[in-house]
Amino acid sequence: MYYIGPHVSIAKDISLAPERAKELGATGFALFTKNQKIWKAKPLEEESIKAFEENMKRLAFPRESVLPHAGYLINPATGKDDLREKSFLLMLDEMERARLLDLKALNIHPGAYVEGEREDGIKRTVLFIDQVLERTESVMIALENTAGAGTVLGDKLEELEKMMALSKHPERIGITIDTMHLFGAGYDVKGNVGKVMDEVFSRFGEEKLIGMHLNDSKVPLSSHKDRHESLGEGLIGIEPFLHLMHDERLEGKPLVLETPNEEKWAEEIRILLDEGKK
Ligand SMILES: [Zn+2]
Ligand SMILES: [Zn+2]
């Protein structure tokens, strides 16, 4: 079973998210657990949590078909004390929200180091993650690979591997692989997506891959830019995505569309699911 769906809105109430995904024919989805543009949101209400749970069950979304994404304000690699503190509190809050919603893992970006050297940033990210894991329960952290713009960490798979190796709690860390970010970072998913995925699995193992973000790219290979495009309309093209629908290692993991045109989501989902049935 392939869990495919978009990153849906939680406007009005988070419990509406499963319905929004189902309407598009999705078998999985991603979401923010709060308004991602603000530092502090009011706690999830018990009613919303219950309704979310009921809707998940009613619409047949298992918990592992959903991958929540932490807000972009969070920067685990920052060298600034105030931003670090705010990021940390927000991350704790988001981990708690994921736990209350009974979700398996929370997706985060490793952050941008800005201050100091790259190695300093890596150490700060690892410490951030470890401290978050020590203050929370059960929910895993899914570290996402990036395109590596500017001082953004995590464009090379070996860097994510290194973060995991430096962590005191690697058993609670997994990874999310974004196809557009791979392409931006110089992994040729257009030329040979199978080979790139083999590298992912040989580095991390099947268990560690929590999910994927399936995005085409507006920018060329090794551009180190992060610009998503609808599937088949970018420089990656549709073929590699169809290929992924025959990779059984991806079954049972959320495969999320973060593509820019909402109007195309239903069609993108249909194409992928149909291919997966072949
Ligand atoms: Zn992504
Ligand atoms: Zn991106």
CSV table of C-alpha atoms and ligand atoms in Angstrom, one decimal:
chain,number,residue,atom,x,y,z
A,1,MET,CA,0.0,0.0,0.0
A,2,TYR,CA,1.4,3.4,-1.0
A,3,TYR,CA,0.4,6.3,1.2
A,4,ILE,CA,0.2,9.2,-1.1
A,5,GLY,CA,-1.2,12.6,-0.6
A,6,PRO,CA,-0.5,16.4,-0.3
A,7,HIS,CA,0.3,18.7,2.5
A,8,VAL,CA,-3.2,19.7,3.5
A,9,SER,CA,-4.4,22.8,5.3
A,10,ILE,CA,-5.5,22.8,8.9
A,11,ALA,CA,-7.5,26.0,8.5
A,12,LYS,CA,-10.5,26.3,10.9
A,13,ASP,CA,-9.7,23.1,12.7
A,14,ILE,CA,-7.0,20.4,12.5
A,15,SER,CA,-9.6,17.7,12.6
A,16,LEU,CA,-10.7,18.7,9.0
A,17,ALA,CA,-7.3,17.7,7.6
A,18,PRO,CA,-8.1,14.0,6.9
A,19,GLU,CA,-11.3,15.0,5.1
A,20,ARG,CA,-9.4,17.4,2.9
A,21,ALA,CA,-7.0,14.7,1.9
A,22,LYS,CA,-9.7,12.1,1.3
A,23,GLU,CA,-11.6,14.5,-1.1
A,24,LEU,CA,-8.5,14.5,-3.3
A,25,GLY,CA,-8.3,10.7,-3.3
A,26,ALA,CA,-5.3,10.6,-1.0
A,27,THR,CA,-4.2,7.6,1.0
A,28,GLY,CA,-1.9,9.6,3.2
A,29,PHE,CA,-1.0,13.3,3.9
A,30,ALA,CA,1.1,15.8,5.6
A,31,LEU,CA,0.1,18.8,7.8
A,32,PHE,CA,1.3,21.4,10.2
A,33,THR,CA,0.1,20.9,13.7
A,34,LYS,CA,-0.4,24.6,14.2
A,35,ASN,CA,-0.3,27.8,12.2
A,36,GLN,CA,3.2,27.6,11.0
A,37,LYS,CA,3.7,31.4,10.7
A,38,ILE,CA,3.5,32.1,14.4
A,39,TRP,CA,5.7,31.2,17.4
A,40,LYS,CA,2.9,30.5,19.8
A,41,ALA,CA,-0.4,28.9,19.1
A,42,LYS,CA,-3.1,28.0,21.6
A,43,PRO,CA,-3.0,24.3,22.7
A,44,LEU,CA,-4.9,21.7,20.7
A,45,GLU,CA,-8.4,21.3,22.2
A,46,GLU,CA,-9.5,17.9,23.4
A,47,GLU,CA,-12.4,18.1,21.1
A,48,SER,CA,-10.2,18.7,18.0
A,49,ILE,CA,-7.9,15.8,19.0
A,50,LYS,CA,-10.9,13.5,19.4
A,51,ALA,CA,-12.4,14.6,16.1
A,52,PHE,CA,-9.1,14.2,14.3
A,53,GLU,CA,-8.8,10.7,15.7
A,54,GLU,CA,-12.4,9.8,14.6
A,55,ASN,CA,-11.9,11.2,11.2
A,56,MET,CA,-8.6,9.3,10.7
A,57,LYS,CA,-10.4,6.1,11.6
A,58,ARG,CA,-13.6,6.8,9.6
A,59,LEU,CA,-11.6,7.7,6.5
A,60,ALA,CA,-9.1,4.8,6.9
A,61,PHE,CA,-5.9,6.7,7.4
A,62,PRO,CA,-3.5,4.7,9.6
A,63,ARG,CA,-1.3,6.8,11.8
A,64,GLU,CA,1.8,5.8,9.8
A,65,SER,CA,0.2,7.3,6.6
A,66,VAL,CA,0.5,10.8,8.0
A,67,LEU,CA,3.7,12.8,8.4
A,68,PRO,CA,3.4,16.2,10.2
A,69,HIS,CA,5.8,18.9,9.2
A,70,ALA,CA,7.3,21.3,11.8
A,71,GLY,CA,7.0,25.0,11.2
A,72,TYR,CA,9.7,26.8,9.2
A,73,LEU,CA,10.4,29.2,12.0
A,74,ILE,CA,12.4,26.6,13.8
A,75,ASN,CA,16.1,26.7,13.2
A,76,PRO,CA,17.9,23.9,15.1
A,77,ALA,CA,21.3,25.0,13.8
A,78,THR,CA,21.2,28.7,14.8
A,79,GLY,CA,24.0,30.2,16.8
A,80,LYS,CA,21.8,33.0,18.2
A,81,ASP,CA,20.6,32.4,21.8
A,82,ASP,CA,17.2,34.0,21.4
A,83,LEU,CA,16.3,32.2,18.2
A,84,ARG,CA,17.5,29.0,19.7
A,85,GLU,CA,15.3,29.3,22.7
A,86,LYS,CA,12.3,30.2,20.7
A,87,SER,CA,12.9,27.4,18.2
A,88,PHE,CA,13.4,24.9,21.1
A,89,LEU,CA,10.1,25.8,22.9
A,90,LEU,CA,8.2,25.7,19.6
A,91,MET,CA,9.7,22.3,18.7
A,92,LEU,CA,8.7,20.9,22.1
A,93,ASP,CA,5.2,22.2,21.6
A,94,GLU,CA,5.1,20.6,18.1
A,95,MET,CA,6.4,17.3,19.3
A,96,GLU,CA,3.7,17.3,22.0
A,97,ARG,CA,1.0,18.1,19.4
A,98,ALA,CA,2.2,15.2,17.3
A,99,ARG,CA,2.0,13.0,20.3
A,100,LEU,CA,-1.5,14.1,21.2
A,101,LEU,CA,-2.6,13.4,17.6
A,102,ASP,CA,-0.9,9.9,17.9
A,103,LEU,CA,1.4,10.5,15.0
A,104,LYS,CA,4.6,8.6,14.7
A,105,ALA,CA,7.2,11.3,13.7
A,106,LEU,CA,7.7,15.0,13.2
A,107,ASN,CA,9.5,16.2,10.1
A,108,ILE,CA,12.1,19.0,10.6
A,109,HIS,CA,14.8,20.6,8.5
A,110,PRO,CA,18.3,20.4,10.0
A,111,GLY,CA,18.5,24.2,9.9
A,112,ALA,CA,20.9,26.9,8.7
A,113,TYR,CA,24.1,27.5,10.6
A,114,VAL,CA,24.5,31.2,9.6
A,115,GLU,CA,26.8,31.9,12.6
A,116,GLY,CA,30.2,30.3,12.8
A,117,GLU,CA,31.4,27.3,10.8
A,118,ARG,CA,29.4,24.4,9.3
A,119,GLU,CA,30.7,22.0,11.9
A,120,ASP,CA,29.4,24.3,14.7
A,121,GLY,CA,26.0,24.2,13.1
A,122,ILE,CA,26.0,20.4,12.8
A,123,LYS,CA,26.9,20.2,16.5
A,124,ARG,CA,24.1,22.7,17.5
A,125,THR,CA,21.5,20.8,15.4
A,126,VAL,CA,22.5,17.5,17.1
A,127,LEU,CA,22.4,19.0,20.6
A,128,PHE,CA,19.0,20.6,19.8
A,129,ILE,CA,17.6,17.3,18.6
A,130,ASP,CA,19.0,15.4,21.6
A,131,GLN,CA,17.5,17.9,24.0
A,132,VAL,CA,14.2,17.8,22.3
A,133,LEU,CA,14.1,14.0,22.4
A,134,GLU,CA,15.1,14.0,26.1
A,135,ARG,CA,12.2,16.2,27.0
A,136,THR,CA,9.5,14.4,24.9
A,137,GLU,CA,8.1,10.9,24.5
A,138,SER,CA,7.6,8.4,21.8
A,139,VAL,CA,7.4,10.8,18.7
A,140,MET,CA,10.4,10.4,16.4
A,141,ILE,CA,12.2,13.2,14.6
A,142,ALA,CA,12.3,12.8,10.8
A,143,LEU,CA,15.3,14.8,9.6
A,144,GLU,CA,14.7,16.1,6.0
A,145,ASN,CA,17.4,16.3,3.4
A,146,THR,CA,17.7,19.8,1.8
A,147,ALA,CA,18.8,21.5,-1.4
A,148,GLY,CA,21.5,23.2,0.6
A,149,ALA,CA,21.0,26.8,-0.2
A,150,GLY,CA,23.4,29.2,1.6
A,151,THR,CA,24.2,27.9,5.0
A,152,VAL,CA,21.3,25.3,5.1
A,153,LEU,CA,22.6,22.0,6.5
A,154,GLY,CA,21.6,18.5,5.3
A,155,ASP,CA,22.0,18.6,1.5
A,156,LYS,CA,24.4,15.7,1.5
A,157,LEU,CA,23.1,12.3,2.8
A,158,GLU,CA,26.3,11.8,4.6
A,159,GLU,CA,25.7,14.9,6.7
A,160,LEU,CA,22.3,13.5,7.9
A,161,GLU,CA,24.1,10.3,8.6
A,162,LYS,CA,26.7,12.1,10.6
A,163,MET,CA,24.0,13.9,12.6
A,164,MET,CA,22.4,10.6,13.4
A,165,ALA,CA,25.8,9.1,14.4
A,166,LEU,CA,26.6,12.1,16.7
A,167,SER,CA,23.2,11.9,18.4
A,168,LYS,CA,22.8,10.2,21.8
A,169,HIS,CA,19.3,9.0,20.7
A,170,PRO,CA,19.6,7.7,17.1
A,171,GLU,CA,16.9,5.2,17.7
A,172,ARG,CA,14.4,8.1,17.7
A,173,ILE,CA,15.7,9.8,14.6
A,174,GLY,CA,14.7,8.9,11.1
A,175,ILE,CA,14.9,10.6,7.8
A,176,THR,CA,12.6,12.2,5.2
A,177,ILE,CA,13.8,12.2,1.6
A,178,ASP,CA,12.6,15.0,-0.7
A,179,THR,CA,13.2,14.3,-4.4
A,180,MET,CA,13.4,18.0,-5.3
A,181,HIS,CA,15.9,18.7,-2.6
A,182,LEU,CA,18.0,15.6,-3.7
A,183,PHE,CA,18.0,17.0,-7.3
A,184,GLY,CA,19.0,20.5,-6.0
A,185,ALA,CA,21.8,19.0,-4.0
A,186,GLY,CA,23.2,17.2,-7.0
A,187,TYR,CA,21.7,13.7,-6.7
A,188,ASP,CA,20.5,12.9,-10.2
A,189,VAL,CA,17.0,11.5,-9.6
A,190,LYS,CA,16.1,12.3,-13.2
A,191,GLY,CA,18.9,10.2,-14.6
A,192,ASN,CA,18.7,7.3,-12.2
A,193,VAL,CA,16.3,7.5,-9.3
A,194,GLY,CA,16.7,3.8,-8.5
A,195,LYS,CA,20.4,4.2,-7.9
A,196,VAL,CA,19.8,7.3,-5.7
A,197,MET,CA,17.3,5.4,-3.6
A,198,ASP,CA,19.7,2.5,-3.3
A,199,GLU,CA,22.2,4.9,-1.8
A,200,VAL,CA,19.6,6.2,0.6
A,201,PHE,CA,18.7,2.7,1.8
A,202,SER,CA,22.3,1.5,2.0
A,203,ARG,CA,23.2,4.5,4.2
A,204,PHE,CA,20.1,4.4,6.5
A,205,GLY,CA,18.3,1.1,6.0
A,206,GLU,CA,14.6,0.7,5.2
A,207,GLU,CA,13.4,1.3,8.8
A,208,LYS,CA,15.0,4.7,9.1
A,209,LEU,CA,13.2,6.2,6.1
A,210,ILE,CA,10.1,7.6,7.7
A,211,GLY,CA,8.6,9.1,4.5
A,212,MET,CA,9.3,11.0,1.3
A,213,HIS,CA,8.4,14.3,-0.2
A,214,LEU,CA,7.6,13.9,-3.9
A,215,ASN,CA,8.3,17.1,-5.7
A,216,ASP,CA,9.4,18.0,-9.2
A,217,SER,CA,11.9,20.8,-9.6
A,218,LYS,CA,11.8,24.3,-11.2
A,219,VAL,CA,15.6,24.5,-11.0
A,220,PRO,CA,18.4,22.3,-12.4
A,221,LEU,CA,20.5,19.6,-10.9
A,222,SER,CA,23.0,20.9,-8.3
A,223,SER,CA,21.3,24.4,-8.3
A,224,HIS,CA,21.3,24.3,-4.5
A,225,LYS,CA,18.0,26.1,-4.7
A,226,ASP,CA,14.7,24.9,-3.2
A,227,ARG,CA,11.9,25.5,-5.9
A,228,HIS,CA,9.2,22.9,-6.1
A,229,GLU,CA,7.2,22.1,-9.3
A,230,SER,CA,4.2,20.0,-10.0
A,231,LEU,CA,5.0,16.4,-10.9
A,232,GLY,CA,5.9,16.0,-14.6
A,233,GLU,CA,6.1,19.8,-15.2
A,234,GLY,CA,9.6,20.4,-13.9
A,235,LEU,CA,13.1,19.4,-14.7
A,236,ILE,CA,12.9,16.0,-13.1
A,237,GLY,CA,9.8,14.9,-15.2
A,238,ILE,CA,7.2,12.3,-14.4
A,239,GLU,CA,9.2,9.1,-15.1
A,240,PRO,CA,11.3,9.0,-11.9
A,241,PHE,CA,8.1,9.4,-9.8
A,242,LEU,CA,6.4,6.5,-11.7
A,243,HIS,CA,9.5,4.4,-11.1
A,244,LEU,CA,9.2,5.1,-7.3
A,245,MET,CA,5.7,3.6,-7.4
A,246,HIS,CA,7.4,0.2,-8.1
A,247,ASP,CA,9.8,0.5,-5.2
A,248,GLU,CA,8.3,-1.8,-2.6
A,249,ARG,CA,10.6,-0.3,0.0
A,250,LEU,CA,8.4,2.8,-0.1
A,251,GLU,CA,5.2,0.9,0.8
A,252,GLY,CA,3.7,1.8,4.1
A,253,LYS,CA,5.4,5.2,4.3
A,254,PRO,CA,3.9,8.6,3.7
A,255,LEU,CA,4.8,9.9,0.2
A,256,VAL,CA,3.8,13.6,0.4
A,257,LEU,CA,3.2,16.0,-2.4
A,258,GLU,CA,4.5,19.5,-1.7
A,259,THR,CA,3.8,20.6,-5.2
A,260,PRO,CA,2.8,24.2,-5.8
A,261,ASN,CA,-0.5,23.8,-7.7
A,262,GLU,CA,-3.3,22.6,-5.5
A,263,GLU,CA,-5.6,22.2,-8.5
A,264,LYS,CA,-3.4,19.4,-9.7
A,265,TRP,CA,-3.1,17.4,-6.5
A,266,ALA,CA,-6.0,15.1,-7.2
A,267,GLU,CA,-4.6,14.2,-10.6
A,268,GLU,CA,-1.0,13.8,-9.3
A,269,ILE,CA,-2.3,11.4,-6.6
A,270,ARG,CA,-4.3,9.5,-9.1
A,271,ILE,CA,-1.4,9.0,-11.5
A,272,LEU,CA,0.9,7.8,-8.8
A,273,LEU,CA,-1.7,5.4,-7.2
A,274,ASP,CA,-2.6,4.0,-10.6
A,275,GLU,CA,1.0,3.4,-11.4
A,276,GLY,CA,1.5,1.7,-8.1
A,277,LYS,CA,-1.2,-0.8,-8.9
A,278,LYS,CA,0.5,-1.9,-12.2
B,1,ZN,ZN,10.1,18.7,1.6
B,2,ZN,ZN,11.5,22.3,-0.4
